[in-house]
Amino acid sequence: FASDRRHQGITLVTGVEGGLYNQFGVELKKVYERRTGRSMTVVATEGSAANRSALIDGDAQIAIVQAGSVDLDGLDLFCSLYPEVIHLVVRNELPVRRVEELAGKKMVLGPLQSGMRKSGMEILKHHQILDLIVEEKDRYFDEILEDEEIDGAIVTTGIFNPDLQRVLGTGHFRILPIPAAGAIQARSAHLQEYLLPMGIYGIHHSVPSENLSTLATTALLVGQRDLPPIL
């Protein structure tokens, strides 16, 4: 490894700046550089699809991707990182109680190349409303704080995502349940039922207001084939 100049410094591609992928990448950089004495560059991207392309094109050596969102053929799976929970976030005043009632609503699904968008589309497709929502395309979900015309967002991320905590911490939004989580899991290789505990996003606002049925996938650390074992 010491003689392999290609890996004197490596690049990790993550997700949008400020998101959990990027935050995790910054922490991973600290550990990697402390343990190896070599440098790591952390690059913010639009998400999983962009990250796969960066690996295939040789622009990065390692990446964080969402399980089920991209083809991993030709790549190595290093490890699972953490659950990525699907949150159906809507404004408190929106008269919506079921997923099907999102039809006709303005929703953010995430950047075009993100795994977040793909998993959100999968939920809408299962409920047969994918073509019935008004998608606010290629926007990040925290824009719901500034743009009051956005009715909601489908956010697939870890529970420690600082942007999601900031949105839900305002007390102006709630999370819809996915009662069909079991049926969706039965049809999916990468989605599992997940129980989101009451109040996990704030005791004062109690978000969610009760234990809530939803789904989760997994964040994965992947990389190019035949990287040195030290990685």
mmCIF file of C-alpha atoms in Angstrom:
data_model
loop_
_atom_site.group_PDB
_atom_site.id
_atom_site.type_symbol
_atom_site.label_atom_id
_atom_site.label_comp_id
_atom_site.label_asym_id
_atom_site.label_seq_id
_atom_site.Cartn_x
_atom_site.Cartn_y
_atom_site.Cartn_z
ATOM 1 C CA PHE A 1 0.000 0.000 0.000
ATOM 2 C CA ALA A 2 2.790 2.408 0.891
ATOM 3 C CA SER A 3 4.153 2.159 -2.620
ATOM 4 C CA ASP A 4 0.765 2.555 -4.333
ATOM 5 C CA ARG A 5 0.638 6.237 -5.238
ATOM 6 C CA ARG A 6 -2.922 5.986 -6.553
ATOM 7 C CA HIS A 7 -4.165 5.596 -2.994
ATOM 8 C CA GLN A 8 -1.999 8.130 -1.200
ATOM 9 C CA GLY A 9 -5.215 10.167 -1.091
ATOM 10 C CA ILE A 10 -8.712 8.825 -1.688
ATOM 11 C CA THR A 11 -12.086 10.403 -2.408
ATOM 12 C CA LEU A 12 -15.344 9.571 -0.656
ATOM 13 C CA VAL A 13 -18.578 10.728 -2.303
ATOM 14 C CA THR A 14 -21.523 11.234 0.038
ATOM 15 C CA GLY A 15 -24.733 13.254 -0.354
ATOM 16 C CA VAL A 16 -26.033 16.809 -0.168
ATOM 17 C CA GLU A 17 -24.090 19.217 2.004
ATOM 18 C CA GLY A 18 -25.508 19.227 5.518
ATOM 19 C CA GLY A 19 -27.231 15.858 5.090
ATOM 20 C CA LEU A 20 -26.458 12.717 7.078
ATOM 21 C CA TYR A 21 -24.372 11.038 4.337
ATOM 22 C CA ASN A 22 -22.124 14.084 4.204
ATOM 23 C CA GLN A 23 -21.975 14.382 7.979
ATOM 24 C CA PHE A 24 -21.063 10.707 8.292
ATOM 25 C CA GLY A 25 -18.386 11.150 5.611
ATOM 26 C CA VAL A 26 -16.757 13.981 7.534
ATOM 27 C CA GLU A 27 -16.542 11.767 10.639
ATOM 28 C CA LEU A 28 -15.196 8.836 8.597
ATOM 29 C CA LYS A 29 -12.508 11.113 7.152
ATOM 30 C CA LYS A 30 -11.259 11.929 10.655
ATOM 31 C CA VAL A 31 -10.967 8.257 11.591
ATOM 32 C CA TYR A 32 -9.350 7.237 8.291
ATOM 33 C CA GLU A 33 -6.749 9.992 8.379
ATOM 34 C CA ARG A 34 -5.915 9.352 12.034
ATOM 35 C CA ARG A 35 -5.467 5.618 11.493
ATOM 36 C CA THR A 36 -3.619 5.651 8.168
ATOM 37 C CA GLY A 37 -1.806 8.982 8.020
ATOM 38 C CA ARG A 38 -3.208 9.455 4.525
ATOM 39 C CA SER A 39 -5.698 11.982 3.240
ATOM 40 C CA MET A 40 -9.353 11.580 2.357
ATOM 41 C CA THR A 41 -11.388 14.087 0.383
ATOM 42 C CA VAL A 42 -15.123 14.152 1.143
ATOM 43 C CA VAL A 43 -17.266 15.354 -1.755
ATOM 44 C CA ALA A 44 -20.950 16.330 -1.459
ATOM 45 C CA THR A 45 -23.165 14.997 -4.270
ATOM 46 C CA GLU A 46 -26.826 14.573 -5.221
ATOM 47 C CA GLY A 47 -26.811 11.074 -3.753
ATOM 48 C CA SER A 48 -26.641 7.375 -4.568
ATOM 49 C CA ALA A 49 -26.886 7.387 -8.361
ATOM 50 C CA ALA A 50 -24.319 10.172 -8.661
ATOM 51 C CA ASN A 51 -22.063 8.267 -6.264
ATOM 52 C CA ARG A 52 -22.215 5.054 -8.262
ATOM 53 C CA SER A 53 -21.294 6.970 -11.412
ATOM 54 C CA ALA A 54 -18.330 8.542 -9.620
ATOM 55 C CA LEU A 55 -17.024 5.094 -8.652
ATOM 56 C CA ILE A 56 -17.505 3.614 -12.112
ATOM 57 C CA ASP A 57 -15.865 6.642 -13.767
ATOM 58 C CA GLY A 58 -12.923 6.557 -11.368
ATOM 59 C CA ASP A 59 -13.680 9.944 -9.815
ATOM 60 C CA ALA A 60 -13.967 8.406 -6.336
ATOM 61 C CA GLN A 61 -12.812 5.239 -4.583
ATOM 62 C CA ILE A 62 -15.514 4.843 -1.919
ATOM 63 C CA ALA A 63 -19.107 6.006 -1.563
ATOM 64 C CA ILE A 64 -22.213 5.919 0.590
ATOM 65 C CA VAL A 65 -25.344 4.644 -1.179
ATOM 66 C CA GLN A 66 -28.855 3.630 -0.237
ATOM 67 C CA ALA A 67 -29.567 -0.107 -0.457
ATOM 68 C CA GLY A 68 -31.833 -0.909 -3.379
ATOM 69 C CA SER A 69 -31.361 2.440 -5.093
ATOM 70 C CA VAL A 70 -28.501 1.541 -7.464
ATOM 71 C CA ASP A 71 -26.970 -1.516 -9.132
ATOM 72 C CA LEU A 72 -23.895 -2.611 -7.159
ATOM 73 C CA ASP A 73 -22.582 -4.867 -9.932
ATOM 74 C CA GLY A 74 -18.864 -4.231 -10.352
ATOM 75 C CA LEU A 75 -18.492 -2.701 -6.881
ATOM 76 C CA ASP A 76 -17.497 -4.080 -3.479
ATOM 77 C CA LEU A 77 -19.805 -3.852 -0.471
ATOM 78 C CA PHE A 78 -17.758 -2.890 2.577
ATOM 79 C CA CYS A 79 -20.417 -2.737 5.299
ATOM 80 C CA SER A 80 -23.867 -1.605 6.372
ATOM 81 C CA LEU A 81 -23.899 1.735 8.185
ATOM 82 C CA TYR A 82 -27.319 2.504 9.677
ATOM 83 C CA PRO A 83 -31.075 2.211 8.969
ATOM 84 C CA GLU A 84 -32.568 4.814 6.630
ATOM 85 C CA VAL A 85 -36.145 5.403 7.680
ATOM 86 C CA ILE A 86 -38.889 6.568 5.310
ATOM 87 C CA HIS A 87 -40.625 9.662 6.724
ATOM 88 C CA LEU A 88 -43.819 10.938 5.064
ATOM 89 C CA VAL A 89 -43.650 14.530 6.322
ATOM 90 C CA VAL A 90 -46.655 16.844 5.895
ATOM 91 C CA ARG A 91 -47.740 20.200 7.297
ATOM 92 C CA ASN A 92 -49.873 20.007 10.417
ATOM 93 C CA GLU A 93 -52.714 21.938 8.800
ATOM 94 C CA LEU A 94 -52.864 19.679 5.737
ATOM 95 C CA PRO A 95 -56.112 17.610 5.854
ATOM 96 C CA VAL A 96 -54.295 14.360 5.073
ATOM 97 C CA ARG A 97 -54.305 11.233 7.238
ATOM 98 C CA ARG A 98 -53.525 8.470 4.735
ATOM 99 C CA VAL A 99 -50.840 8.050 2.064
ATOM 100 C CA GLU A 100 -53.469 7.926 -0.699
ATOM 101 C CA GLU A 101 -54.638 11.429 0.262
ATOM 102 C CA LEU A 102 -51.314 12.867 -0.928
ATOM 103 C CA ALA A 103 -52.727 12.735 -4.469
ATOM 104 C CA GLY A 104 -52.735 16.247 -5.896
ATOM 105 C CA LYS A 105 -50.386 17.592 -3.207
ATOM 106 C CA LYS A 106 -47.065 19.362 -3.856
ATOM 107 C CA MET A 107 -44.338 17.055 -2.601
ATOM 108 C CA VAL A 108 -40.544 17.063 -2.472
ATOM 109 C CA LEU A 109 -38.993 13.659 -3.175
ATOM 110 C CA GLY A 110 -35.369 14.755 -3.268
ATOM 111 C CA PRO A 111 -32.560 15.385 -5.775
ATOM 112 C CA LEU A 112 -32.956 13.537 -9.067
ATOM 113 C CA GLN A 113 -29.969 11.236 -8.459
ATOM 114 C CA SER A 114 -30.732 10.457 -4.829
ATOM 115 C CA GLY A 115 -31.770 7.163 -3.302
ATOM 116 C CA MET A 116 -34.203 9.218 -1.223
ATOM 117 C CA ARG A 117 -36.189 10.064 -4.345
ATOM 118 C CA LYS A 118 -36.213 6.458 -5.553
ATOM 119 C CA SER A 119 -37.553 5.037 -2.274
ATOM 120 C CA GLY A 120 -40.173 7.792 -2.098
ATOM 121 C CA MET A 121 -41.344 6.930 -5.599
ATOM 122 C CA GLU A 122 -41.555 3.275 -4.585
ATOM 123 C CA ILE A 123 -43.967 4.110 -1.755
ATOM 124 C CA LEU A 124 -46.136 6.297 -4.010
ATOM 125 C CA LYS A 125 -46.155 3.638 -6.716
ATOM 126 C CA HIS A 126 -47.350 0.987 -4.261
ATOM 127 C CA HIS A 127 -50.264 3.251 -3.292
ATOM 128 C CA GLN A 128 -50.965 3.963 -6.998
ATOM 129 C CA ILE A 129 -50.524 7.736 -6.697
ATOM 130 C CA LEU A 130 -47.064 8.218 -8.202
ATOM 131 C CA ASP A 131 -48.530 10.032 -11.211
ATOM 132 C CA LEU A 132 -51.035 11.953 -9.090
ATOM 133 C CA ILE A 133 -48.740 14.015 -6.884
ATOM 134 C CA VAL A 134 -47.240 17.343 -7.961
ATOM 135 C CA GLU A 135 -43.515 16.794 -7.545
ATOM 136 C CA GLU A 136 -41.341 19.773 -6.688
ATOM 137 C CA LYS A 137 -38.457 18.345 -8.703
ATOM 138 C CA ASP A 138 -34.796 18.323 -7.747
ATOM 139 C CA ARG A 139 -35.303 20.106 -4.443
ATOM 140 C CA TYR A 140 -34.034 19.225 -0.984
ATOM 141 C CA PHE A 141 -36.625 18.543 1.679
ATOM 142 C CA ASP A 142 -35.562 21.311 4.088
ATOM 143 C CA GLU A 143 -36.870 23.859 1.565
ATOM 144 C CA ILE A 144 -40.286 23.068 3.042
ATOM 145 C CA LEU A 145 -39.346 25.458 5.859
ATOM 146 C CA GLU A 146 -39.164 28.464 3.533
ATOM 147 C CA ASP A 147 -41.638 27.578 0.777
ATOM 148 C CA GLU A 148 -45.138 27.381 2.237
ATOM 149 C CA GLU A 149 -46.555 26.149 -1.084
ATOM 150 C CA ILE A 150 -44.855 22.786 -0.530
ATOM 151 C CA ASP A 151 -47.316 20.453 1.194
ATOM 152 C CA GLY A 152 -44.872 17.783 2.277
ATOM 153 C CA ALA A 153 -41.826 15.651 1.578
ATOM 154 C CA ILE A 154 -40.856 11.997 1.570
ATOM 155 C CA VAL A 155 -37.551 11.807 3.405
ATOM 156 C CA THR A 156 -35.540 8.584 3.575
ATOM 157 C CA THR A 157 -32.657 9.096 5.975
ATOM 158 C CA GLY A 158 -31.206 8.136 9.340
ATOM 159 C CA ILE A 159 -32.957 9.493 12.415
ATOM 160 C CA PHE A 160 -29.919 11.641 13.283
ATOM 161 C CA ASN A 161 -30.145 13.683 10.087
ATOM 162 C CA PRO A 162 -29.700 17.271 11.366
ATOM 163 C CA ASP A 163 -31.866 18.776 8.611
ATOM 164 C CA LEU A 164 -34.760 16.435 9.385
ATOM 165 C CA GLN A 165 -34.432 17.120 13.113
ATOM 166 C CA ARG A 166 -34.530 20.841 12.371
ATOM 167 C CA VAL A 167 -37.678 20.526 10.216
ATOM 168 C CA LEU A 168 -39.580 18.345 12.689
ATOM 169 C CA GLY A 169 -38.306 20.335 15.658
ATOM 170 C CA THR A 170 -40.342 23.339 14.567
ATOM 171 C CA GLY A 171 -43.562 21.604 15.566
ATOM 172 C CA HIS A 172 -45.174 22.604 12.244
ATOM 173 C CA PHE A 173 -45.017 19.153 10.647
ATOM 174 C CA ARG A 174 -46.132 15.602 11.367
ATOM 175 C CA ILE A 175 -45.348 12.170 9.951
ATOM 176 C CA LEU A 176 -47.911 9.949 8.227
ATOM 177 C CA PRO A 177 -47.974 6.213 9.017
ATOM 178 C CA ILE A 178 -47.560 3.548 6.333
ATOM 179 C CA PRO A 179 -50.061 0.848 7.398
ATOM 180 C CA ALA A 180 -49.162 -1.201 4.314
ATOM 181 C CA ALA A 181 -45.528 -1.491 5.437
ATOM 182 C CA GLY A 182 -45.779 -5.270 5.797
ATOM 183 C CA ALA A 183 -47.172 -5.705 2.300
ATOM 184 C CA ILE A 184 -44.476 -3.462 0.828
ATOM 185 C CA GLN A 185 -41.769 -5.397 2.673
ATOM 186 C CA ALA A 186 -43.107 -8.672 1.261
ATOM 187 C CA ARG A 187 -42.625 -7.325 -2.268
ATOM 188 C CA SER A 188 -39.246 -5.700 -1.663
ATOM 189 C CA ALA A 189 -35.741 -7.098 -1.210
ATOM 190 C CA HIS A 190 -34.440 -3.987 0.547
ATOM 191 C CA LEU A 191 -37.309 -2.442 2.550
ATOM 192 C CA GLN A 192 -38.245 -3.672 6.019
ATOM 193 C CA GLU A 193 -41.010 -2.719 8.438
ATOM 194 C CA TYR A 194 -39.812 -0.161 10.971
ATOM 195 C CA LEU A 195 -41.506 1.204 14.079
ATOM 196 C CA LEU A 196 -40.671 4.869 14.612
ATOM 197 C CA PRO A 197 -40.904 5.514 18.380
ATOM 198 C CA MET A 198 -43.244 8.172 19.734
ATOM 199 C CA GLY A 199 -41.521 11.487 20.407
ATOM 200 C CA ILE A 200 -38.172 10.564 18.858
ATOM 201 C CA TYR A 201 -38.028 13.991 17.180
ATOM 202 C CA GLY A 202 -38.882 16.001 20.239
ATOM 203 C CA ILE A 203 -40.641 15.555 23.539
ATOM 204 C CA HIS A 204 -42.165 19.062 23.483
ATOM 205 C CA HIS A 205 -43.810 18.609 20.082
ATOM 206 C CA SER A 206 -44.064 14.795 20.384
ATOM 207 C CA VAL A 207 -43.168 13.903 16.797
ATOM 208 C CA PRO A 208 -44.478 11.384 16.035
ATOM 209 C CA SER A 209 -47.394 11.615 18.433
ATOM 210 C CA GLU A 210 -47.530 7.810 18.763
ATOM 211 C CA ASN A 211 -45.479 4.787 17.751
ATOM 212 C CA LEU A 212 -45.666 4.920 13.980
ATOM 213 C CA SER A 213 -45.464 2.157 11.366
ATOM 214 C CA THR A 214 -43.177 2.898 8.439
ATOM 215 C CA LEU A 215 -40.342 1.281 6.455
ATOM 216 C CA ALA A 216 -36.576 1.466 6.388
ATOM 217 C CA THR A 217 -33.737 0.527 4.089
ATOM 218 C CA THR A 218 -29.986 0.652 4.832
ATOM 219 C CA ALA A 219 -27.116 3.036 4.132
ATOM 220 C CA LEU A 220 -24.175 1.126 2.660
ATOM 221 C CA LEU A 221 -20.477 1.865 2.354
ATOM 222 C CA VAL A 222 -19.283 0.617 -1.050
ATOM 223 C CA GLY A 223 -16.188 1.027 -3.174
ATOM 224 C CA GLN A 224 -14.231 0.138 -6.256
ATOM 225 C CA ARG A 225 -13.046 -3.424 -6.629
ATOM 226 C CA ASP A 226 -9.522 -4.456 -5.550
ATOM 227 C CA LEU A 227 -8.813 -1.538 -3.224
ATOM 228 C CA PRO A 228 -5.953 -2.055 -0.740
ATOM 229 C CA PRO A 229 -6.999 -3.988 2.411
ATOM 230 C CA ILE A 230 -6.154 -1.020 4.648
ATOM 231 C CA LEU A 231 -9.242 0.760 3.304
#
